[in-house]
Amino acid sequence: MLLEVTNLVKSFGGIRAVRDVSIGIPEGSLSSIIGPNGAGKTTFFNLLTGIYKPDAGTINFDGRSLIGLRPDQVNKAGIARTFQSIRLFNNMTVIENIMVGMHSRLDISLRHTLLRTGHFKRQEQLVHEKSGMLLRFVGLAGKGDELSKNLPYGDQRRIEIARALASDPKLILLDEPTAGMNPQESADAMSLFRKIRDELGVTVVLIEHDMRVVMGISEHINVLDYGQKIAEGTPEEIRTNPRVVEAYLGRRAVGGKADNDSAA
Ligand code: ATP
């Protein structure tokens, strides 16, 4: 397992957002976490990435515990993420936004920057080459100098993913990456998620409500409900699991969005 979470607990006052959740993510896998609104999915990501500290439980990643690490330290350890609502610097260009994601991997002191040393110039060159590569990788070649805010929604999501990849993660956590996308954008996004795993070797975990995406690309699915893990399995096992159907998938045939979700 690249990531092994055991008995994770997080409460906010009286709300038990995550209750005793244990999830293992194998290296090189592509999986999803699903569940109704308020099930604890985003809180789970926030616990993994150091935004919240768990009340109890363990989080082991790539051979070390992440408990007590700050978000920047978790990022340095090899986990990158995107957020449910797009968080870009709107008045920066696409390429500048991608460069921001690289800062945790750079080794430039203020002295090097002020003196524009050879080391600084080599790092700067590296940043330009890598951000250009990522721009092409996510399908935004030729758009590097545009302001992020001027790009369509689906492209802005791609910038976020490129920024996350810029930190050279071993694991990328994507929080509702296709929310608000039209069907064509979602289909294109699915290809990108596969490419991230297949070509970059990065392990991918999605929180996702769109069942076409979840069932279409996940090798494994974990299901949360009221902060608890109620099921895990292959798409076929999850699709036919009575408890999951009851809690989340509803009576609607799986293939579209789940009944009880209107936000996705
Ligand atoms: P969605 O699909 O709507 O994004 P989710 O599964 O990601 O939902 P969370 O956002 O993790 O669910 O929320 C789980 C529960 O914890 C909810 O009841 C939510 O209101 C609560 N919660 C989350 N963050 C906080 C917080 N910072 N303070 C108080 N309550 C919180």
Short mmCIF file of C-alpha atoms and ligand atoms in Angstrom, two decimals:
data_model
loop_
_atom_site.label_atom_id
_atom_site.label_comp_id
_atom_site.label_asym_id
_atom_site.label_seq_id
_atom_site.Cartn_x
_atom_site.Cartn_y
_atom_site.Cartn_z
CA MET A 1 0.00 0.00 0.00
CA LEU A 2 1.21 3.49 -0.82
CA LEU A 3 -1.29 4.96 1.64
CA GLU A 4 -2.62 3.09 4.65
CA VAL A 5 -5.18 4.82 6.85
CA THR A 6 -6.47 3.07 9.94
CA ASN A 7 -9.30 3.94 12.31
CA LEU A 8 -9.31 7.62 11.41
CA VAL A 9 -11.60 9.82 13.52
CA LYS A 10 -12.48 13.52 13.26
CA SER A 11 -15.28 15.41 15.00
CA PHE A 12 -16.32 19.03 14.76
CA GLY A 13 -18.15 19.79 18.00
CA GLY A 14 -20.96 17.28 18.01
CA ILE A 15 -20.57 16.32 14.35
CA ARG A 16 -18.62 13.13 13.83
CA ALA A 17 -17.43 13.86 10.32
CA VAL A 18 -15.10 10.86 10.00
CA ARG A 19 -15.70 7.81 12.20
CA ASP A 20 -13.19 5.05 12.41
CA VAL A 21 -12.35 4.98 8.71
CA SER A 22 -9.72 2.56 7.42
CA ILE A 23 -8.72 2.74 3.76
CA GLY A 24 -5.72 1.36 1.88
CA ILE A 25 -4.59 2.77 -1.46
CA PRO A 26 -2.25 0.53 -3.48
CA GLU A 27 0.62 2.17 -5.31
CA GLY A 28 -0.20 2.83 -8.96
CA SER A 29 -3.96 2.44 -8.51
CA LEU A 30 -6.82 4.61 -9.73
CA SER A 31 -9.69 4.66 -7.25
CA SER A 32 -12.63 6.74 -6.05
CA ILE A 33 -14.27 7.69 -2.80
CA ILE A 34 -18.01 8.19 -3.11
CA GLY A 35 -20.91 8.90 -0.80
CA PRO A 36 -23.75 11.35 -0.17
CA ASN A 37 -23.22 15.04 0.57
CA GLY A 38 -21.82 15.46 4.07
CA ALA A 39 -20.51 11.86 4.21
CA GLY A 40 -17.04 13.04 5.24
CA LYS A 41 -15.18 12.72 1.94
CA THR A 42 -13.59 16.16 1.86
CA THR A 43 -12.83 15.98 5.58
CA PHE A 44 -11.01 12.73 4.83
CA PHE A 45 -8.86 14.51 2.20
CA ASN A 46 -8.30 17.39 4.64
CA LEU A 47 -7.06 14.93 7.26
CA LEU A 48 -4.70 13.28 4.79
CA THR A 49 -3.24 16.58 3.67
CA GLY A 50 -2.62 18.09 7.10
CA ILE A 51 -5.39 20.70 6.99
CA TYR A 52 -7.03 18.99 9.97
CA LYS A 53 -5.38 16.91 12.63
CA PRO A 54 -7.20 13.63 13.32
CA ASP A 55 -8.65 12.98 16.79
CA ALA A 56 -7.48 9.38 16.47
CA GLY A 57 -6.12 6.95 13.90
CA THR A 58 -3.01 6.52 11.80
CA ILE A 59 -2.03 7.74 8.34
CA ASN A 60 1.00 6.05 6.82
CA PHE A 61 2.23 7.14 3.43
CA ASP A 62 5.21 5.80 1.54
CA GLY A 63 6.71 4.33 4.68
CA ARG A 64 6.17 7.21 7.10
CA SER A 65 3.48 8.65 9.34
CA LEU A 66 1.85 11.89 8.20
CA ILE A 67 0.25 12.68 11.54
CA GLY A 68 1.24 16.14 12.73
CA LEU A 69 2.66 17.30 9.38
CA ARG A 70 1.61 20.67 7.93
CA PRO A 71 0.05 20.78 4.44
CA ASP A 72 3.32 21.94 2.87
CA GLN A 73 5.16 19.07 4.55
CA VAL A 74 2.56 16.57 3.32
CA ASN A 75 3.01 17.98 -0.16
CA LYS A 76 6.75 17.58 0.11
CA ALA A 77 6.21 13.99 1.28
CA GLY A 78 4.48 13.32 -2.06
CA ILE A 79 0.75 14.07 -1.86
CA ALA A 80 -0.81 16.77 -4.03
CA ARG A 81 -4.46 17.71 -4.28
CA THR A 82 -7.04 19.83 -6.01
CA PHE A 83 -10.03 21.43 -4.33
CA GLN A 84 -13.77 21.17 -4.83
CA SER A 85 -13.98 24.85 -5.77
CA ILE A 86 -11.30 26.01 -8.18
CA ARG A 87 -8.50 27.84 -6.40
CA LEU A 88 -6.36 29.58 -8.98
CA PHE A 89 -4.65 32.95 -8.98
CA ASN A 90 -7.03 34.53 -11.47
CA ASN A 91 -4.84 37.40 -12.48
CA MET A 92 -1.85 35.23 -13.11
CA THR A 93 -1.21 33.46 -16.39
CA VAL A 94 -1.74 29.76 -16.84
CA ILE A 95 1.98 29.04 -16.80
CA GLU A 96 2.52 31.17 -13.67
CA ASN A 97 -0.20 29.24 -11.87
CA ILE A 98 1.53 25.98 -12.76
CA MET A 99 4.89 27.33 -11.57
CA VAL A 100 3.37 28.04 -8.15
CA GLY A 101 2.94 24.31 -7.68
CA MET A 102 6.64 23.73 -8.08
CA HIS A 103 7.82 25.83 -5.18
CA SER A 104 7.91 22.94 -2.72
CA ARG A 105 10.47 21.22 -4.96
CA LEU A 106 12.69 24.23 -5.53
CA ASP A 107 15.88 24.93 -3.74
CA ILE A 108 16.44 28.65 -4.16
CA SER A 109 17.44 30.86 -1.27
CA LEU A 110 16.89 34.59 -1.17
CA ARG A 111 20.62 35.08 -1.70
CA HIS A 112 20.55 33.06 -4.94
CA THR A 113 17.50 35.00 -6.12
CA LEU A 114 18.91 38.44 -5.36
CA LEU A 115 22.30 37.70 -6.86
CA ARG A 116 20.82 35.76 -9.80
CA THR A 117 23.48 33.14 -9.33
CA GLY A 118 24.14 30.31 -11.79
CA HIS A 119 22.19 28.04 -9.47
CA PHE A 120 19.21 30.40 -9.61
CA LYS A 121 19.31 30.51 -13.40
CA ARG A 122 19.47 26.71 -13.66
CA GLN A 123 16.48 26.35 -11.36
CA GLU A 124 14.59 29.02 -13.32
CA GLN A 125 15.29 27.18 -16.56
CA LEU A 126 14.11 23.94 -14.99
CA VAL A 127 10.87 25.56 -13.85
CA HIS A 128 10.16 26.86 -17.37
CA GLU A 129 10.84 23.52 -19.01
CA LYS A 130 8.78 21.56 -16.54
CA SER A 131 5.81 23.90 -16.56
CA GLY A 132 5.82 23.80 -20.35
CA MET A 133 5.83 20.01 -20.26
CA LEU A 134 2.91 19.97 -17.81
CA LEU A 135 1.00 22.48 -19.91
CA ARG A 136 1.22 20.11 -22.87
CA PHE A 137 0.50 17.08 -20.70
CA VAL A 138 -2.85 18.46 -19.51
CA GLY A 139 -3.79 19.59 -23.03
CA LEU A 140 -3.29 23.34 -22.68
CA ALA A 141 -0.42 23.81 -25.13
CA GLY A 142 -0.44 27.34 -26.57
CA LYS A 143 -2.47 28.77 -23.67
CA GLY A 144 0.38 29.35 -21.22
CA ASP A 145 0.36 33.14 -21.49
CA GLU A 146 -3.39 33.62 -21.14
CA LEU A 147 -4.84 34.82 -17.86
CA SER A 148 -6.31 31.86 -16.00
CA LYS A 149 -9.60 33.65 -15.45
CA ASN A 150 -10.15 33.95 -19.22
CA LEU A 151 -10.11 30.20 -19.79
CA PRO A 152 -13.24 28.03 -19.86
CA TYR A 153 -14.14 26.14 -16.70
CA GLY A 154 -12.86 22.76 -17.88
CA ASP A 155 -9.48 24.29 -18.75
CA GLN A 156 -9.24 25.93 -15.32
CA ARG A 157 -9.65 22.50 -13.75
CA ARG A 158 -6.79 21.30 -15.97
CA ILE A 159 -4.57 24.13 -14.73
CA GLU A 160 -5.27 23.07 -11.14
CA ILE A 161 -4.30 19.51 -11.97
CA ALA A 162 -1.11 20.68 -13.70
CA ARG A 163 -0.26 22.79 -10.65
CA ALA A 164 -0.78 19.78 -8.38
CA LEU A 165 1.40 17.62 -10.64
CA ALA A 166 4.11 20.27 -10.59
CA SER A 167 5.09 19.20 -7.08
CA ASP A 168 6.03 15.72 -8.41
CA PRO A 169 3.56 13.83 -6.24
CA LYS A 170 3.35 10.07 -5.80
CA LEU A 171 -0.34 10.44 -5.01
CA ILE A 172 -2.81 12.99 -6.33
CA LEU A 173 -6.15 13.58 -4.59
CA LEU A 174 -8.79 15.13 -6.83
CA ASP A 175 -11.84 16.56 -5.02
CA GLU A 176 -14.83 16.49 -7.39
CA PRO A 177 -12.67 17.21 -10.42
CA THR A 178 -15.52 17.00 -12.94
CA ALA A 179 -18.08 19.02 -10.96
CA GLY A 180 -19.71 21.56 -13.25
CA MET A 181 -18.29 20.03 -16.42
CA ASN A 182 -20.37 19.24 -19.47
CA PRO A 183 -20.36 15.60 -20.68
CA GLN A 184 -17.61 16.20 -23.25
CA GLU A 185 -15.39 17.92 -20.67
CA SER A 186 -15.99 15.03 -18.25
CA ALA A 187 -15.04 12.47 -20.88
CA ASP A 188 -11.85 14.40 -21.65
CA ALA A 189 -11.10 14.68 -17.93
CA MET A 190 -11.40 10.91 -17.54
CA SER A 191 -8.76 10.43 -20.23
CA LEU A 192 -6.51 12.85 -18.38
CA PHE A 193 -6.92 10.99 -15.05
CA ARG A 194 -5.94 7.74 -16.77
CA LYS A 195 -2.97 9.42 -18.43
CA ILE A 196 -1.74 10.73 -15.06
CA ARG A 197 -1.63 7.20 -13.72
CA ASP A 198 -0.48 5.42 -16.88
CA GLU A 199 2.14 7.86 -18.16
CA LEU A 200 3.36 9.58 -14.99
CA GLY A 201 2.88 6.58 -12.68
CA VAL A 202 1.08 8.78 -10.14
CA THR A 203 -1.50 7.05 -7.93
CA VAL A 204 -4.90 8.75 -8.34
CA VAL A 205 -7.79 9.03 -5.87
CA LEU A 206 -10.96 10.91 -6.81
CA ILE A 207 -13.85 12.14 -4.76
CA GLU A 208 -16.54 12.12 -7.39
CA HIS A 209 -20.32 12.26 -7.68
CA ASP A 210 -20.66 11.61 -11.39
CA MET A 211 -21.27 7.87 -11.62
CA ARG A 212 -20.25 7.74 -15.29
CA VAL A 213 -16.82 8.92 -14.22
CA VAL A 214 -16.66 6.77 -11.06
CA MET A 215 -17.78 3.56 -12.72
CA GLY A 216 -15.90 4.34 -15.92
CA ILE A 217 -12.40 4.69 -14.52
CA SER A 218 -12.16 3.38 -10.96
CA GLU A 219 -10.44 0.08 -10.31
CA HIS A 220 -11.58 0.25 -6.72
CA ILE A 221 -14.19 2.29 -4.87
CA ASN A 222 -14.55 3.17 -1.18
CA VAL A 223 -17.96 4.34 -0.01
CA LEU A 224 -18.52 6.69 2.93
CA ASP A 225 -21.84 7.46 4.59
CA TYR A 226 -22.30 9.53 7.74
CA GLY A 227 -18.55 9.50 8.28
CA GLN A 228 -18.25 5.72 8.12
CA LYS A 229 -16.94 3.43 5.45
CA ILE A 230 -19.90 1.30 4.46
CA ALA A 231 -18.42 -0.58 1.51
CA GLU A 232 -15.47 -1.06 -0.76
CA GLY A 233 -14.97 -3.03 -3.93
CA THR A 234 -14.84 -3.02 -7.69
CA PRO A 235 -17.32 -0.87 -9.62
CA GLU A 236 -19.46 -3.97 -10.22
CA GLU A 237 -19.48 -4.90 -6.53
CA ILE A 238 -20.37 -1.34 -5.52
CA ARG A 239 -23.07 -0.98 -8.18
CA THR A 240 -24.87 -4.03 -6.80
CA ASN A 241 -24.17 -3.53 -3.07
CA PRO A 242 -27.59 -3.14 -1.39
CA ARG A 243 -26.20 -0.90 1.36
CA VAL A 244 -24.63 1.48 -1.15
CA VAL A 245 -27.74 1.53 -3.30
CA GLU A 246 -29.79 2.33 -0.21
CA ALA A 247 -27.45 5.03 1.12
CA TYR A 248 -26.31 6.70 -2.06
CA LEU A 249 -27.09 5.36 -5.46
CA GLY A 250 -30.83 5.40 -4.93
CA ARG A 251 -33.34 3.79 -7.19
CA ARG A 252 -32.05 5.45 -10.29
CA ALA A 253 -30.10 3.17 -12.64
CA VAL A 254 -26.41 3.75 -12.19
CA GLY A 255 -25.02 5.49 -15.20
CA GLY A 256 -25.88 9.06 -14.39
CA LYS A 257 -25.57 11.12 -11.27
CA ALA A 258 -26.72 9.75 -7.93
CA ASP A 259 -30.23 10.63 -6.84
CA ASN A 260 -29.43 12.49 -3.71
CA ASP A 261 -26.80 14.75 -5.15
CA SER A 262 -27.73 18.00 -6.74
CA ALA A 263 -24.47 19.84 -6.22
CA ALA A 264 -22.25 17.89 -8.58
P1 ATP B 1 -19.86 16.88 -0.19
O1 ATP B 1 -20.09 15.74 -1.11
O2 ATP B 1 -21.08 17.74 -0.04
O3 ATP B 1 -18.64 17.68 -0.50
P2 ATP B 1 -18.44 15.50 1.95
O4 ATP B 1 -18.69 14.04 1.90
O5 ATP B 1 -17.17 15.99 1.38
O6 ATP B 1 -19.67 16.25 1.31
P3 ATP B 1 -17.60 16.88 4.34
O7 ATP B 1 -17.47 18.20 3.66
O8 ATP B 1 -16.37 16.15 4.66
O9 ATP B 1 -18.56 15.93 3.48
O10 ATP B 1 -18.47 17.07 5.65
C1 ATP B 1 -18.73 16.04 6.60
C2 ATP B 1 -19.47 16.63 7.79
O11 ATP B 1 -18.58 17.43 8.57
C3 ATP B 1 -20.63 17.53 7.39
O12 ATP B 1 -21.65 17.36 8.33
C4 ATP B 1 -20.01 18.92 7.49
O13 ATP B 1 -20.99 19.88 7.75
C5 ATP B 1 -19.05 18.76 8.65
N1 ATP B 1 -17.87 19.65 8.57
C6 ATP B 1 -16.91 19.59 7.62
N2 ATP B 1 -15.96 20.54 7.86
C7 ATP B 1 -16.36 21.19 9.00
C8 ATP B 1 -15.81 22.25 9.78
N3 ATP B 1 -14.67 22.84 9.45
N4 ATP B 1 -16.50 22.66 10.89
C9 ATP B 1 -17.65 22.05 11.24
N5 ATP B 1 -18.22 21.04 10.56
C10 ATP B 1 -17.59 20.60 9.45
#
